[in-house]
XYZ file of C-alpha atoms in Angstrom:
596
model
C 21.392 -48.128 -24.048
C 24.052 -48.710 -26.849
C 26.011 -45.477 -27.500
C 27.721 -44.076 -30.788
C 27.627 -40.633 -29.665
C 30.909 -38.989 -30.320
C 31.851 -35.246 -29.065
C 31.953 -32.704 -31.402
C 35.854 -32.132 -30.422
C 36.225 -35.487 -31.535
C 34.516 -35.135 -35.027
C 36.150 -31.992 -36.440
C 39.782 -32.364 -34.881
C 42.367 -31.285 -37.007
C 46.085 -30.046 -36.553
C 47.148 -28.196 -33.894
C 48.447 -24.907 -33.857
C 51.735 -25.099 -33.744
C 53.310 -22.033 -34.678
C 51.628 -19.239 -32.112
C 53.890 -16.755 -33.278
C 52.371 -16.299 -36.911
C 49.256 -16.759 -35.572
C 49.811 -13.931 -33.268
C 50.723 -11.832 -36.433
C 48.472 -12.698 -38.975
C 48.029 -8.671 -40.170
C 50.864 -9.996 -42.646
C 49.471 -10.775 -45.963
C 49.848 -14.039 -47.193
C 51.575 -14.193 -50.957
C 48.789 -14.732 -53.543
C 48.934 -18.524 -53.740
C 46.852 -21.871 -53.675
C 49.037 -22.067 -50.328
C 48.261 -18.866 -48.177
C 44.278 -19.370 -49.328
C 44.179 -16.212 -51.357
C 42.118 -16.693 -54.533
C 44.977 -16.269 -57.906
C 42.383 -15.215 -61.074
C 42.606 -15.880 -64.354
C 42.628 -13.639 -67.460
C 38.924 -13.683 -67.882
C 37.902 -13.928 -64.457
C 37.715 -11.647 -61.300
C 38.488 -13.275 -57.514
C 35.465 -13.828 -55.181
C 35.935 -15.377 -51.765
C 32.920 -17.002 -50.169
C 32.914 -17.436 -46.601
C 31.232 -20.401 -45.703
C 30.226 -23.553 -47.600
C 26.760 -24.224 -46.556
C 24.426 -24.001 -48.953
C 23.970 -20.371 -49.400
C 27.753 -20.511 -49.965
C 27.805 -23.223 -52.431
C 25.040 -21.572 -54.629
C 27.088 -18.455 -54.595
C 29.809 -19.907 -55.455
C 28.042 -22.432 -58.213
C 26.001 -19.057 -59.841
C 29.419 -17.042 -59.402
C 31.429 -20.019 -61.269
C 28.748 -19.853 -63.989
C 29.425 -16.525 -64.707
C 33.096 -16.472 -65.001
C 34.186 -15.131 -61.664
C 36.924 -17.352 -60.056
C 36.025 -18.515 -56.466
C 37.281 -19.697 -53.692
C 35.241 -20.800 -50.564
C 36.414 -21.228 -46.945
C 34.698 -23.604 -44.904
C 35.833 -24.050 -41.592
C 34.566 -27.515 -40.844
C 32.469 -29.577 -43.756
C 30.868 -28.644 -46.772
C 27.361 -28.253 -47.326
C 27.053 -26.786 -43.347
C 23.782 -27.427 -41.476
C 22.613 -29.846 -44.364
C 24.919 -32.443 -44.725
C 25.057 -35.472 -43.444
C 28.002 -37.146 -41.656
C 29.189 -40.346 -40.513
C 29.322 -41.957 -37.421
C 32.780 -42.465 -36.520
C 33.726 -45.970 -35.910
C 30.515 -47.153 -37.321
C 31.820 -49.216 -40.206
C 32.416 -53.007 -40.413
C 33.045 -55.944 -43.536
C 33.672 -53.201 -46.037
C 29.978 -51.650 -45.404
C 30.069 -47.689 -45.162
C 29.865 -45.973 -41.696
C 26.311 -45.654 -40.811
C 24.746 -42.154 -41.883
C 23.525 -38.973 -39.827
C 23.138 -35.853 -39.899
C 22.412 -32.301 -38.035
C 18.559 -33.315 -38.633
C 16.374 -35.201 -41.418
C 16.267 -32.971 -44.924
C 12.490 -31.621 -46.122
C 11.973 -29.762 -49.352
C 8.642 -28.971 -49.546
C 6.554 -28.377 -52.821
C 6.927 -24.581 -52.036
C 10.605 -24.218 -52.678
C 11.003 -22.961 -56.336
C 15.113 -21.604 -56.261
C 16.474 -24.737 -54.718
C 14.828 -27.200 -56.881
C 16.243 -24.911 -59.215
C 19.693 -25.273 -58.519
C 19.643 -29.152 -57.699
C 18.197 -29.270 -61.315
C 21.589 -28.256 -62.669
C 23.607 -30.333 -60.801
C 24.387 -32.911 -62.378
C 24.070 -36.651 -61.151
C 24.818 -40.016 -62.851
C 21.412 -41.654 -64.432
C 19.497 -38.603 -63.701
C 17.588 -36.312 -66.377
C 17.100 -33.737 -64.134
C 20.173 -34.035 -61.566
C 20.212 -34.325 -57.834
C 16.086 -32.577 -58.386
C 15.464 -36.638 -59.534
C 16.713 -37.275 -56.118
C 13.947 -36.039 -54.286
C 10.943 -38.555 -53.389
C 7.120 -37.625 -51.860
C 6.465 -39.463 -48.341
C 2.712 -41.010 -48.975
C 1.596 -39.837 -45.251
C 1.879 -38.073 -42.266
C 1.191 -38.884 -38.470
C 0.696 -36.325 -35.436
C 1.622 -38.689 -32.761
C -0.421 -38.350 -29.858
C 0.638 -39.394 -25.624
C -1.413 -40.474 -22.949
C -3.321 -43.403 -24.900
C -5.117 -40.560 -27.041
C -5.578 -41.725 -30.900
C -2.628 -40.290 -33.407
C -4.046 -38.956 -36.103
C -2.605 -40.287 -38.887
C -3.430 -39.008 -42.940
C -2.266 -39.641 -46.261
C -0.452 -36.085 -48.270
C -2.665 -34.913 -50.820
C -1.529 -34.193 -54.187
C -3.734 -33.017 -56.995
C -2.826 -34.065 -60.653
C -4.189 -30.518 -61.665
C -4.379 -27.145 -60.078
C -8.013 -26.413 -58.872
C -10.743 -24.408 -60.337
C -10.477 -20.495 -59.280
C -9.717 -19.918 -56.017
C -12.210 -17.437 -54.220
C -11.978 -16.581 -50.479
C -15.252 -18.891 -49.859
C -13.563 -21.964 -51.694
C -10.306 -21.441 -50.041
C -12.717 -21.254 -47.048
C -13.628 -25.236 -47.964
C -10.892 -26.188 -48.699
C -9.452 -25.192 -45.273
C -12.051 -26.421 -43.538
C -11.711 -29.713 -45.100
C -7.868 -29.941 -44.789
C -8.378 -29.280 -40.608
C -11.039 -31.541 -40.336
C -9.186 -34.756 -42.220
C -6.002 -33.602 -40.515
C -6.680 -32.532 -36.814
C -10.176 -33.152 -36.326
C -10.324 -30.234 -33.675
C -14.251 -29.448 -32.067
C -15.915 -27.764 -35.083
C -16.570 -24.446 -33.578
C -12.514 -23.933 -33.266
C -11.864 -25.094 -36.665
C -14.272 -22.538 -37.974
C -12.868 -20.193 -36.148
C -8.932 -20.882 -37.198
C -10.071 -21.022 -41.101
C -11.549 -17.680 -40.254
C -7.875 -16.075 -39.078
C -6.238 -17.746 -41.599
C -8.454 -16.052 -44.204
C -7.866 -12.942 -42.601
C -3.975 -13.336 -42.646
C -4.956 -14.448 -46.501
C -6.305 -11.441 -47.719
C -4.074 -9.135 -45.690
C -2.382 -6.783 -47.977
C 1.483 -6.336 -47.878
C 1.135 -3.317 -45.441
C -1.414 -5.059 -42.795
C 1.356 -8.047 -42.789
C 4.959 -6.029 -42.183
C 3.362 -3.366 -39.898
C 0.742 -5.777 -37.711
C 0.936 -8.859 -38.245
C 4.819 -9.127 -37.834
C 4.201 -7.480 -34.190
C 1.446 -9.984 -33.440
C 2.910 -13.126 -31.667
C 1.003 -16.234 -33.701
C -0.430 -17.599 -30.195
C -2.126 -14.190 -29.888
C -3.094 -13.932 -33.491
C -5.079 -17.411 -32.883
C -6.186 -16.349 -29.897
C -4.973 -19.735 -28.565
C -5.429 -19.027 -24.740
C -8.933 -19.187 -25.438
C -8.828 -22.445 -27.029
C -8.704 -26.441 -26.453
C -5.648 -27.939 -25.124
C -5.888 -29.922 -28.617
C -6.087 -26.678 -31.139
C -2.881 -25.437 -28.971
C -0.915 -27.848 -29.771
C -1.657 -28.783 -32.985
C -2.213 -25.313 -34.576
C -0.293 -23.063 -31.939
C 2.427 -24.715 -30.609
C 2.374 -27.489 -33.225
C 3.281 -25.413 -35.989
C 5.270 -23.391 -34.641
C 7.452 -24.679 -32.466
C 7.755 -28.284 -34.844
C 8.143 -26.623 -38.029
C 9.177 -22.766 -37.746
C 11.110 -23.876 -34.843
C 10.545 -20.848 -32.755
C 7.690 -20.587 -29.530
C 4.079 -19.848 -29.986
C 3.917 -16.980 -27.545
C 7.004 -15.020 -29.579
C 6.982 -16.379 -33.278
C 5.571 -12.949 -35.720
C 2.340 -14.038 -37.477
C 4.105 -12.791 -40.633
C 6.328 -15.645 -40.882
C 3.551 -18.006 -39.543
C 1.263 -17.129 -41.867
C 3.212 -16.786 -44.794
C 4.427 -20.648 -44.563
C 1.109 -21.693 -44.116
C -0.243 -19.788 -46.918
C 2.470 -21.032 -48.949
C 1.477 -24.687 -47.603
C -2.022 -24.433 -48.014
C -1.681 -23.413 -51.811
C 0.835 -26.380 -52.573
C -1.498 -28.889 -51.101
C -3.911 -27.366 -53.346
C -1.577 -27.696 -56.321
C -0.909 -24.255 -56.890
C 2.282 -22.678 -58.162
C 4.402 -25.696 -56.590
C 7.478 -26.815 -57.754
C 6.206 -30.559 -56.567
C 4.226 -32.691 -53.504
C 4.294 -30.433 -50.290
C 6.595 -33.235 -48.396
C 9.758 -34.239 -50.268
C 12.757 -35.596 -48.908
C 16.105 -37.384 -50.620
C 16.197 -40.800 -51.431
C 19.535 -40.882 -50.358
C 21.599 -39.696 -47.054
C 22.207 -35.692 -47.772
C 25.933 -36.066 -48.944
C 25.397 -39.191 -51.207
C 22.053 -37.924 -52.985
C 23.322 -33.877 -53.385
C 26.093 -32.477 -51.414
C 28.880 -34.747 -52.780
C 27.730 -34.226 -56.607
C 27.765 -30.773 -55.777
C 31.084 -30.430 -54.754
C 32.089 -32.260 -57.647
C 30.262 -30.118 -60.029
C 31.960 -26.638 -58.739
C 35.177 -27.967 -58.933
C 34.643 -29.273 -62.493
C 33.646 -25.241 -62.793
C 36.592 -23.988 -60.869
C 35.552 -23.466 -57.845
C 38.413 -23.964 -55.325
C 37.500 -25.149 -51.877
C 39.523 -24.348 -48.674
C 37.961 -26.800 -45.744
C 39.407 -26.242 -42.587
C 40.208 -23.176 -42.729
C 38.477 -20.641 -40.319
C 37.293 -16.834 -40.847
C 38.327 -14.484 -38.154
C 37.750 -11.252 -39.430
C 36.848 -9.024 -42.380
C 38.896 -6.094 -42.710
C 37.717 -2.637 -43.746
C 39.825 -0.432 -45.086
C 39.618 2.689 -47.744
C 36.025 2.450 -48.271
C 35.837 -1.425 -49.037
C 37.063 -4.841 -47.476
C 40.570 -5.282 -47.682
C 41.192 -8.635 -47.067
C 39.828 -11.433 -44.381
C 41.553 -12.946 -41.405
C 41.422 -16.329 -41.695
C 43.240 -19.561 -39.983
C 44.064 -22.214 -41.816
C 43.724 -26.053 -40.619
C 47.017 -25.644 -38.839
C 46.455 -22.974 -36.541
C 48.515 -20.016 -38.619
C 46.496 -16.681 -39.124
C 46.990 -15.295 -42.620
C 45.038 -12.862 -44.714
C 43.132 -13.567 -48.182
C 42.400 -11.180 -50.526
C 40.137 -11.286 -53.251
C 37.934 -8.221 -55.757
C 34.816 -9.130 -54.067
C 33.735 -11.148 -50.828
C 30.208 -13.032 -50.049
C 29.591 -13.353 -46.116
C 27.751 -17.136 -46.244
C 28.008 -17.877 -42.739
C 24.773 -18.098 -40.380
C 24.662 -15.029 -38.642
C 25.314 -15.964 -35.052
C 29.158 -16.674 -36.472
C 29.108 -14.170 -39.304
C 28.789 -11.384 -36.928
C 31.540 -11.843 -35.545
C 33.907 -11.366 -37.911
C 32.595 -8.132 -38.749
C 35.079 -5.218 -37.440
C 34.068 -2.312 -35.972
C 35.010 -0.481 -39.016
C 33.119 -2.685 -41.364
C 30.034 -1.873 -39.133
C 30.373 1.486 -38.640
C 30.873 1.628 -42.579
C 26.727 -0.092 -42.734
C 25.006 0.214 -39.899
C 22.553 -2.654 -41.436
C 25.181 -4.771 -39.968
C 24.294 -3.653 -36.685
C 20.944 -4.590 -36.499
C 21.526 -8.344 -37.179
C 22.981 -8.515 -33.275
C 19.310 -7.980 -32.476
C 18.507 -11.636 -34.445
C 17.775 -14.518 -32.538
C 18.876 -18.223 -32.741
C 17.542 -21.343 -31.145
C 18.324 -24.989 -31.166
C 17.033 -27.542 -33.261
C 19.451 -30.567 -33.308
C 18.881 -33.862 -34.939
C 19.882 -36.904 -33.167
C 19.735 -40.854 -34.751
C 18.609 -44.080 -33.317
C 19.953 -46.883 -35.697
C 17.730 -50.272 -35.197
C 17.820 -53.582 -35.762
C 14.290 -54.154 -36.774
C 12.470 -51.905 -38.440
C 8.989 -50.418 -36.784
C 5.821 -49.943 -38.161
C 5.378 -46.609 -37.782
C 4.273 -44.523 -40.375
C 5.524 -43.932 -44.167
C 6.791 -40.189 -43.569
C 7.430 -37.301 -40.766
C 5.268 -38.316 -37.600
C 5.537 -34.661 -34.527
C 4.948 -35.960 -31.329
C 2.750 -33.075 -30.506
C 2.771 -34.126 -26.679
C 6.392 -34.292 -26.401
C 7.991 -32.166 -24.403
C 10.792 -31.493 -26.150
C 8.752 -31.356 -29.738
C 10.430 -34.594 -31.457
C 9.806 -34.746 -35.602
C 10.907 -37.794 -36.728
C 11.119 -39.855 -40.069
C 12.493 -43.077 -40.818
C 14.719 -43.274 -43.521
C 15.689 -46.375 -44.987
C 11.900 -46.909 -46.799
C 13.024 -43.836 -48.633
C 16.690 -44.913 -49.583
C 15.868 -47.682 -52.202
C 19.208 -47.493 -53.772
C 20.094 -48.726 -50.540
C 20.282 -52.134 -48.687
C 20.431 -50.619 -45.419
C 22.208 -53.464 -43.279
C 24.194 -54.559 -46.417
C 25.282 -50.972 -47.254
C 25.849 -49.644 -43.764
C 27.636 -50.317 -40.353
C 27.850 -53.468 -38.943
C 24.909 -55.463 -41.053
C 22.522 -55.472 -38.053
C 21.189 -52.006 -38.668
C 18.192 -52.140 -40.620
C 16.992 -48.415 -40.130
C 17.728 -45.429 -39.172
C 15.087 -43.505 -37.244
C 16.315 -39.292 -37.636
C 14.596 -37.217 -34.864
C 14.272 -33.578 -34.793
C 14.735 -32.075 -30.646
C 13.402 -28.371 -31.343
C 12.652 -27.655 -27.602
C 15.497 -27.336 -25.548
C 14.547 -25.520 -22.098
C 11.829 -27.876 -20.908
C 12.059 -30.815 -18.661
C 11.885 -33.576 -20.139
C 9.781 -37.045 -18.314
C 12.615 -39.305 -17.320
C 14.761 -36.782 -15.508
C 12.983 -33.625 -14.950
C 16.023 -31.727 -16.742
C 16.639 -29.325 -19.985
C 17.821 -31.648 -22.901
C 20.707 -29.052 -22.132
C 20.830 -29.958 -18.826
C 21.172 -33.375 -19.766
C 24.427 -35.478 -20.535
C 24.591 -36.964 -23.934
C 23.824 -39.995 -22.649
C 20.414 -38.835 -20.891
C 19.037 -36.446 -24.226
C 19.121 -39.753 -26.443
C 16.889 -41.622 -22.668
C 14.770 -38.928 -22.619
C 14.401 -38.259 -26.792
C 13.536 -42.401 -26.886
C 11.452 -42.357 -23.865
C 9.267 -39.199 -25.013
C 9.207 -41.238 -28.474
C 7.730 -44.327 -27.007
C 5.068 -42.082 -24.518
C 3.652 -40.753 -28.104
C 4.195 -44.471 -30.141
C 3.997 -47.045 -27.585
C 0.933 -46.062 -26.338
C -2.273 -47.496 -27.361
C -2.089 -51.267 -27.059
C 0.962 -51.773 -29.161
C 5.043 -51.116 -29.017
C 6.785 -50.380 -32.262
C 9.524 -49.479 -30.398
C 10.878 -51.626 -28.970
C 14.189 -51.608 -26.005
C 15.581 -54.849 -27.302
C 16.145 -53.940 -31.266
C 17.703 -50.396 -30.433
C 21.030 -51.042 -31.871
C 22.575 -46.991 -31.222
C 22.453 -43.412 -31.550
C 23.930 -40.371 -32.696
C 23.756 -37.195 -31.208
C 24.699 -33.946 -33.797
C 28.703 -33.159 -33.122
C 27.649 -29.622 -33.042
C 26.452 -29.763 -29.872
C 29.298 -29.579 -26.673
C 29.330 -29.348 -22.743
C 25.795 -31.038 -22.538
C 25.359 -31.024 -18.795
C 27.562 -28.517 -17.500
C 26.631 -24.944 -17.100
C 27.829 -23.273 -20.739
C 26.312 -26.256 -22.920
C 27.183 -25.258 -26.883
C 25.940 -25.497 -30.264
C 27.703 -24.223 -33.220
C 24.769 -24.959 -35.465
C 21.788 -23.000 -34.199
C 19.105 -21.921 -36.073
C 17.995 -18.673 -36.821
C 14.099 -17.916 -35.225
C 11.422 -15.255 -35.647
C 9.903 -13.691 -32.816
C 8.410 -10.877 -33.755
C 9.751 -7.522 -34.904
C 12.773 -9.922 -36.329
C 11.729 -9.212 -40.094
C 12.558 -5.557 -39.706
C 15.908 -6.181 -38.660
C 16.986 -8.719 -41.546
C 19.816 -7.088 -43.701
C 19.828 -6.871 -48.174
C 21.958 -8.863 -49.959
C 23.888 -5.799 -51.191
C 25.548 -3.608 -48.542
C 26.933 -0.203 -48.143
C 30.516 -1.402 -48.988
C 30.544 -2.236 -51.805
C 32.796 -5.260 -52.584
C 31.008 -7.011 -49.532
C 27.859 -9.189 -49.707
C 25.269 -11.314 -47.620
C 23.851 -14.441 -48.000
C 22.521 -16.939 -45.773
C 18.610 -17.640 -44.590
C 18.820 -14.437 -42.170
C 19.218 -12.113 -45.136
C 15.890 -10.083 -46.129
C 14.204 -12.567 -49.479
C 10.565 -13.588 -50.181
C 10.418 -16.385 -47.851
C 10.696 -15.413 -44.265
C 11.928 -18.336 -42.562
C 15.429 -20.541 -41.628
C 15.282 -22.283 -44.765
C 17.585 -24.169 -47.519
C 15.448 -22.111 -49.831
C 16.119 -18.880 -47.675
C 19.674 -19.520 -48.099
C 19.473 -20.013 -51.958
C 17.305 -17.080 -52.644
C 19.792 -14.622 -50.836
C 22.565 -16.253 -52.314
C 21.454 -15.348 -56.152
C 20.149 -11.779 -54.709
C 24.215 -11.786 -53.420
C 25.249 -12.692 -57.134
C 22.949 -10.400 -58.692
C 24.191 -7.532 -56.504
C 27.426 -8.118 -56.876
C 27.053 -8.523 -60.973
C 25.178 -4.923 -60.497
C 28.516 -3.263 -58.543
C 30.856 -5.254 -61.361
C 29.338 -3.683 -64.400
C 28.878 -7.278 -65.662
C 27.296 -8.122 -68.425
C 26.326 -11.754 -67.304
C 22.617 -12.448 -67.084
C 20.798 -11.867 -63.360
C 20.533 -14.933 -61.426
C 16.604 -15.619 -61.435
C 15.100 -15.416 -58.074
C 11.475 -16.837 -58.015
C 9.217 -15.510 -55.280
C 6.591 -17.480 -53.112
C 3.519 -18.349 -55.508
C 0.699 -15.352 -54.855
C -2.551 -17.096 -56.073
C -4.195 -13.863 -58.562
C -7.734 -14.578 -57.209
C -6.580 -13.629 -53.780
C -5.032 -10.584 -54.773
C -7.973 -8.273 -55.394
C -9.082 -8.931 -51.962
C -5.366 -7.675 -50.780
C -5.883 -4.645 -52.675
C -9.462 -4.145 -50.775
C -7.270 -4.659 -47.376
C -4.814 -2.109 -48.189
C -7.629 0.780 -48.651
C -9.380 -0.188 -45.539
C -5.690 -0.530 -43.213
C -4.835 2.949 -44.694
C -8.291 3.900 -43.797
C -7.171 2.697 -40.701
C -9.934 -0.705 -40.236
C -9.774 -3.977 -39.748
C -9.594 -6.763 -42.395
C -13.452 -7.608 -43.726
C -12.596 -11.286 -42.603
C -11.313 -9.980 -38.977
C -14.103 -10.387 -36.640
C -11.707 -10.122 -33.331
């Protein structure tokens, strides 16, 4: 198998540290320069460092640059964090760029209202409406099936209009009619899921944080009951392929509030657009890249390279951060107000003891999980009929999403525009299940050597594709891959992954932090912080960046205007019928849909 994988020491390496000595001591502030990092402000604007440029910290720092405040964000690696895309290293030949890939494939469903919002006002070079014009609607979707069993394959509906109103019996309908074009489970368990999912549907606000995010989703289904077919495609399916967490652990709150969400943008209802959208470009080219230029043409300073360490408390506030710059030397930045935009498994730990005894909200977020979900890229040489948009290989056992991506790119000549010119397409697959053996070797994909997770991920791809009388994939016209940099020591006892993502077993929810904290030049954002839509999202990230603006703008005294923060879409029929819930859970009954 051809091999472009490249470790992740080898993708970020920058200079050595050479001077241990300052590193040792870097309690010495740094003078207030472009040089030692700290922010210098202008007459009309106050200093605001953001820590991390992902894209919670590059909407903080774009809504934060709107308003006046000068900013400065440190990013210790690459802008735009878990959602950029990369290049492979080496890739490049006749002038062509290096082919693209990234941590995993981009999706920006219908449902996301803040993000949309943002990409709107970025600008982008022929576009009315920015990067936004960027985005394009996949015609169809495939659940890949192994074992010679048919994949069920359907096209994404999206209605012209929004639907007539929307009573608990049409929803019913229309839910029955979705499962039955999509899944085409026996009828008796189809009738049976619509039936929870109207029950999670009408559950009032109360019935949702108080039961239903201590009721795994597999036990909310009552899965173990059911078909091997309805658990993987509506226990395990959803859950593990798209909320990236397990069946048996992920909270029914966050389950069912994506699927609500889902089922009312495929019925045209308070979306921002189609319920699959992707970019028509790789991540950087279509939106990350214009972004970047955009802040800077706002002010925004950037700092890449540069590493937090630790945020100081001192005097009732946040004194300064520890950070190391590209070089290795420890120095301290200082700014009137600091956003924490990091994902929580590194943001934690730059919080001091003193900074957490000073909110003890920052305590809890030790008890919130991550997982792995890495992308990894098989570039071929002729392209395979597969299937125009995301296919899940719901038999896999390692719960591969995939999409092919040069259809989508048709700015792009694919072999003309990229790598060597034999390329043709890029096929970006999703591994979300680490900790099962796989069929080649019987190992973990984190037992496995680099080499063996991209055998395995193509042989578990070819068990769910190759399978019924024809071979799309085919040995001969697999050109290379590219497994994510983020992920180290693959195959030795302490494998690593420096980008995992944030999951939702249940009781999580309750132990999700504000935007504003107790201290109160310090603020949160990132897609663990407490917003509307509880799950690891872009969206996530956006939304608690503005509520981090619009806190901070509250401690300021400023008179700028609130960032707008747009909630998930709550259809009005449905909300009488939440009201009904919330008498009977206080009376202390069951929802009227809830027949056990």
């Amino acid at each position: 198998m051809a091999r472009t994988g490249n470790s992740r020491r080898t993708f970020i390496a920058g200079a050595a540290a050479t001077t241990a000595a300052l590193a040792a001591s870097g309690g010495l502030a740094a003078p207030a320069s472009a040089e030692s990092g700290a922010t210098s402000a202008p007459a009309d604007g106050r200093r605001v460092a953001v820590l991390g440029g992902g894209v919670a910290g590059l909407t903080a720092a774009h809504e934060l640059a709107e308003r006046g405040y000068a900013v400065t964000v440190y990013e210790r690696r690459a802008l735009g964090g878990k959602a950029r895309s990369m290049d492979v290293p080496g890739s490049a030949r006749g002038g062509r760029r290096p082919l693209p890939a990234e941590h995993g494939f981009r999706f920006i469903p219908g449902i996301y209202h803040n993000l949309p919002d943002t990409m709107r006002r970025i600008p982008f070079p022929g576009n009315a409406h920015g990067v936004w014009d960027n985005l394009v609607a996949p015609r169809e979707m495939m659940f890949a099936r192994a074992a010679g069993r048919e994949d069920l394959r359907a096209p994404i509906p999206w209605p012209d209009h929004s639907p007539a109103e929307l009573t608990p019996e049409e929803l019913r309908r229309a839910l029955t009619g979705i499962l039955q074009s999509l899944v085409r489970l026996p009828l008796h368990e189809t009738a049976y899921f619509v039936d929870r999912a109207l029950v999670f549907l009408t559950s009032c606000d109360e019935r949702r944080d108080e039961v239903w995010e201590r009721t795994p989703w597999w036990d909310f289904t009552r899965a173990a009951q059911m078909s091997r077919e309805y658990q993987r495609i509506l226990a395990i399916g959803v859950t593990r392929n798209i909320v990236a967490t397990k069946a048996e652990e992920a909270s029914t709150r966050t389950v069912g509030t994506l699927g609500e969400a889902f089922v009312f943008n495929l019925l045209g209802r308070g979306a921002d657009g189609p319920p699959d959208r992707i970019l028509n470009l790789p991540t950087n080219e279509a939106w990350i890249d214009p972004w970047e230029t955009h802040l800077r043409s706002l002010g925004v300073e950037f700092r890449i390279g540069w590493t937090v360490r630790e945020v100081r408390y001192g005097n009732g506030r946040v004194s300064g951060v520890e950070v190391e710059d590209p070089g290795g030397v420890r120095r301290t930045v200082t700014a009137d107000h600091y956003v924490s935009a990091l994902p929580v498994e590194h943001a934690r730990r730059t919080w001091s003891p003193a900074l957490r005894a000073a909110d003890p909200m920052l305590g809890r977020c030790d008890k919130l999980e991550t997982d792995w979900m890495t992308g990894i890229q098989f570039y071929l040489t002729e392209r395979a009929p597969l299937v125009h948009g995301h296919l899940n290989c719901i038999d896999s056992p390692w719960s591969l999403t995939a999409i092919q991506q040069a259809e989508h790119w048709p700015a792009r000549d694919f072999p003309a525009d990229y790598g060597d010119g034999t390329a043709v397409d890029c096929l970006s697959v999703d591994i979300s299940e680490w900790d099962k053996p796989g069929i080649l070797y019987g190992k973990t994909a984190k037992q496995c050597t680099r080499e063996e997770v991209a055998r395995e991920v193509w042989a578990q791809l070819k068990a769910s594709l190759n399978d019924t009388g024809t071979a799309p994939l085919k040995d001969a016209k697999l050109h290379s891959w590219f497994l994510d940099p983020g992920v180290d020591g693959l195959g030795t006892p302490n494998p690593t992954n420096q980008d995992e993502l944030l999951i939702h077993p249940t009781g999580t929810f309750h132990n999700r932090p504000s935007a504003g904290t107790r201290v109160p030049n310090f603020f949160l954002s990132g897609d663990y912080v407490a917003v509307d839509i509880d799950l690891a999202t872009m969206e996530g990230a956006n939304a608690s960046a503005r509520a981090a603006v619009n806190a901070l703008l509250a401690r300021d005294g400023s008179p700028a205007k609130p960032c707008t923060i747009t909630p998930l879409y709550r259809a009005p029929e449905i909300e009488s019928a939440k009201r009904h819930d919330r008498w009977r859970y206080r009376l202390g009954l069951r929802n009227v849909f809830d027949i056990g």
